[in-house]
Amino acid sequence: MDNDKERVIRSVAEELGVAGDKLVEIASSNRYPGEDVAQLFQKLRHSMVAAIGDDRENLAHWLETPNEALKGRPIDQLTSVQGFQHVIEYLDIASFKWR
């Protein structure tokens, strides 16, 4: 992974209140063919803030807490593009319901 993408991912991790190394490790796996993984993390952050708010503790807690609708912890879903899309879609739907 190039340094710019890693820097973006570490920045997103800090904003989400989770360990940067954890997200970099997820991003470094070769499960994102043709995708800009840094962009996926930025989309995730945007959707999380829209649905949950901008409190880092709440964001980190949400990522690490099992979610029945997602069938597990959201952070564990981020190991594939499909998982990212599923989490982001869930958050986008939730943000409309919670308004």
PDB file of C-alpha atoms in Angstrom:
ATOM      1  CA  MET A   1       0.000   0.000   0.000  1.00  0.00           C
ATOM      2  CA  ASP A   2       1.357   3.427  -0.837  1.00  0.00           C
ATOM      3  CA  ASN A   3       2.098   5.977   1.872  1.00  0.00           C
ATOM      4  CA  ASP A   4      -0.689   8.384   0.859  1.00  0.00           C
ATOM      5  CA  LYS A   5      -3.372   5.706   1.235  1.00  0.00           C
ATOM      6  CA  GLU A   6      -1.914   4.550   4.524  1.00  0.00           C
ATOM      7  CA  ARG A   7      -1.872   8.136   5.799  1.00  0.00           C
ATOM      8  CA  VAL A   8      -5.546   8.596   4.845  1.00  0.00           C
ATOM      9  CA  ILE A   9      -6.514   5.310   6.503  1.00  0.00           C
ATOM     10  CA  ARG A  10      -4.638   6.195   9.708  1.00  0.00           C
ATOM     11  CA  SER A  11      -6.365   9.584   9.730  1.00  0.00           C
ATOM     12  CA  VAL A  12      -9.781   7.943   9.327  1.00  0.00           C
ATOM     13  CA  ALA A  13      -8.905   5.456  12.077  1.00  0.00           C
ATOM     14  CA  GLU A  14      -8.051   8.328  14.422  1.00  0.00           C
ATOM     15  CA  GLU A  15     -11.324  10.077  13.581  1.00  0.00           C
ATOM     16  CA  LEU A  16     -13.221   6.835  14.262  1.00  0.00           C
ATOM     17  CA  GLY A  17     -11.401   6.235  17.525  1.00  0.00           C
ATOM     18  CA  VAL A  18      -9.874   2.898  16.514  1.00  0.00           C
ATOM     19  CA  ALA A  19      -6.281   1.760  16.232  1.00  0.00           C
ATOM     20  CA  GLY A  20      -4.707   2.879  12.972  1.00  0.00           C
ATOM     21  CA  ASP A  21      -2.737  -0.345  12.723  1.00  0.00           C
ATOM     22  CA  LYS A  22      -5.949  -2.358  12.765  1.00  0.00           C
ATOM     23  CA  LEU A  23      -7.437  -0.506   9.791  1.00  0.00           C
ATOM     24  CA  VAL A  24      -4.133  -0.496   7.913  1.00  0.00           C
ATOM     25  CA  GLU A  25      -3.940  -4.265   8.428  1.00  0.00           C
ATOM     26  CA  ILE A  26      -7.467  -4.653   7.024  1.00  0.00           C
ATOM     27  CA  ALA A  27      -6.602  -2.382   4.098  1.00  0.00           C
ATOM     28  CA  SER A  28      -3.334  -4.186   3.380  1.00  0.00           C
ATOM     29  CA  SER A  29      -5.039  -7.476   2.688  1.00  0.00           C
ATOM     30  CA  ASN A  30      -5.403  -7.957  -1.040  1.00  0.00           C
ATOM     31  CA  ARG A  31      -9.188  -8.203  -0.936  1.00  0.00           C
ATOM     32  CA  TYR A  32      -9.932  -4.947  -2.715  1.00  0.00           C
ATOM     33  CA  PRO A  33      -9.137  -5.546  -6.385  1.00  0.00           C
ATOM     34  CA  GLY A  34      -9.572  -2.386  -8.419  1.00  0.00           C
ATOM     35  CA  GLU A  35     -10.900  -0.426  -5.443  1.00  0.00           C
ATOM     36  CA  ASP A  36      -9.355   2.596  -3.796  1.00  0.00           C
ATOM     37  CA  VAL A  37      -9.311   1.293  -0.237  1.00  0.00           C
ATOM     38  CA  ALA A  38      -8.626   4.739   1.230  1.00  0.00           C
ATOM     39  CA  GLN A  39     -11.748   6.006  -0.500  1.00  0.00           C
ATOM     40  CA  LEU A  40     -13.770   3.132   0.996  1.00  0.00           C
ATOM     41  CA  PHE A  41     -12.624   4.137   4.483  1.00  0.00           C
ATOM     42  CA  GLN A  42     -13.522   7.776   3.820  1.00  0.00           C
ATOM     43  CA  LYS A  43     -17.015   6.746   2.655  1.00  0.00           C
ATOM     44  CA  LEU A  44     -17.367   4.608   5.773  1.00  0.00           C
ATOM     45  CA  ARG A  45     -16.418   7.500   8.030  1.00  0.00           C
ATOM     46  CA  HIS A  46     -18.854   9.855   6.294  1.00  0.00           C
ATOM     47  CA  SER A  47     -21.712   7.355   6.638  1.00  0.00           C
ATOM     48  CA  MET A  48     -20.859   6.624  10.269  1.00  0.00           C
ATOM     49  CA  VAL A  49     -20.799  10.293  11.232  1.00  0.00           C
ATOM     50  CA  ALA A  50     -24.100  10.901   9.423  1.00  0.00           C
ATOM     51  CA  ALA A  51     -25.781   7.994  11.223  1.00  0.00           C
ATOM     52  CA  ILE A  52     -24.083   7.986  14.631  1.00  0.00           C
ATOM     53  CA  GLY A  53     -22.601  11.428  15.156  1.00  0.00           C
ATOM     54  CA  ASP A  54     -19.049  12.683  15.475  1.00  0.00           C
ATOM     55  CA  ASP A  55     -18.179  11.293  18.911  1.00  0.00           C
ATOM     56  CA  ARG A  56     -15.081   9.082  18.525  1.00  0.00           C
ATOM     57  CA  GLU A  57     -15.983   6.875  21.477  1.00  0.00           C
ATOM     58  CA  ASN A  58     -19.430   6.153  20.037  1.00  0.00           C
ATOM     59  CA  LEU A  59     -17.992   5.521  16.577  1.00  0.00           C
ATOM     60  CA  ALA A  60     -15.360   3.115  17.900  1.00  0.00           C
ATOM     61  CA  HIS A  61     -17.937   1.367  20.076  1.00  0.00           C
ATOM     62  CA  TRP A  62     -20.306   0.916  17.124  1.00  0.00           C
ATOM     63  CA  LEU A  63     -17.553  -0.594  14.958  1.00  0.00           C
ATOM     64  CA  GLU A  64     -16.536  -3.074  17.675  1.00  0.00           C
ATOM     65  CA  THR A  65     -20.014  -4.073  18.923  1.00  0.00           C
ATOM     66  CA  PRO A  66     -21.878  -7.046  17.418  1.00  0.00           C
ATOM     67  CA  ASN A  67     -24.752  -5.875  15.252  1.00  0.00           C
ATOM     68  CA  GLU A  68     -27.621  -8.258  14.642  1.00  0.00           C
ATOM     69  CA  ALA A  69     -28.512  -6.738  11.268  1.00  0.00           C
ATOM     70  CA  LEU A  70     -24.910  -7.060  10.064  1.00  0.00           C
ATOM     71  CA  LYS A  71     -24.539 -10.525  11.622  1.00  0.00           C
ATOM     72  CA  GLY A  72     -21.440  -9.591  13.579  1.00  0.00           C
ATOM     73  CA  ARG A  73     -19.164  -6.714  14.414  1.00  0.00           C
ATOM     74  CA  PRO A  74     -19.119  -4.039  11.693  1.00  0.00           C
ATOM     75  CA  ILE A  75     -15.311  -3.878  11.778  1.00  0.00           C
ATOM     76  CA  ASP A  76     -15.180  -7.574  10.857  1.00  0.00           C
ATOM     77  CA  GLN A  77     -17.248  -6.861   7.738  1.00  0.00           C
ATOM     78  CA  LEU A  78     -14.517  -4.599   6.342  1.00  0.00           C
ATOM     79  CA  THR A  79     -12.461  -7.474   5.002  1.00  0.00           C
ATOM     80  CA  SER A  80     -14.049  -7.218   1.553  1.00  0.00           C
ATOM     81  CA  VAL A  81     -15.545  -4.640  -0.786  1.00  0.00           C
ATOM     82  CA  GLN A  82     -18.925  -6.326  -0.354  1.00  0.00           C
ATOM     83  CA  GLY A  83     -18.599  -6.043   3.411  1.00  0.00           C
ATOM     84  CA  PHE A  84     -17.774  -2.342   3.159  1.00  0.00           C
ATOM     85  CA  GLN A  85     -20.761  -1.813   0.894  1.00  0.00           C
ATOM     86  CA  HIS A  86     -23.045  -3.713   3.257  1.00  0.00           C
ATOM     87  CA  VAL A  87     -21.948  -1.655   6.286  1.00  0.00           C
ATOM     88  CA  ILE A  88     -22.179   1.644   4.385  1.00  0.00           C
ATOM     89  CA  GLU A  89     -25.638   0.784   3.014  1.00  0.00           C
ATOM     90  CA  TYR A  90     -26.817  -0.159   6.516  1.00  0.00           C
ATOM     91  CA  LEU A  91     -25.543   3.151   7.906  1.00  0.00           C
ATOM     92  CA  ASP A  92     -27.080   5.166   5.084  1.00  0.00           C
ATOM     93  CA  ILE A  93     -30.469   3.539   5.641  1.00  0.00           C
ATOM     94  CA  ALA A  94     -30.147   3.957   9.396  1.00  0.00           C
ATOM     95  CA  SER A  95     -29.285   7.646   9.115  1.00  0.00           C
ATOM     96  CA  PHE A  96     -32.571   8.267   7.262  1.00  0.00           C
ATOM     97  CA  LYS A  97     -34.594   6.279   9.825  1.00  0.00           C
ATOM     98  CA  TRP A  98     -32.984   7.992  12.806  1.00  0.00           C
ATOM     99  CA  ARG A  99     -33.630  11.546  11.590  1.00  0.00           C
TER     100      ARG A  99
END
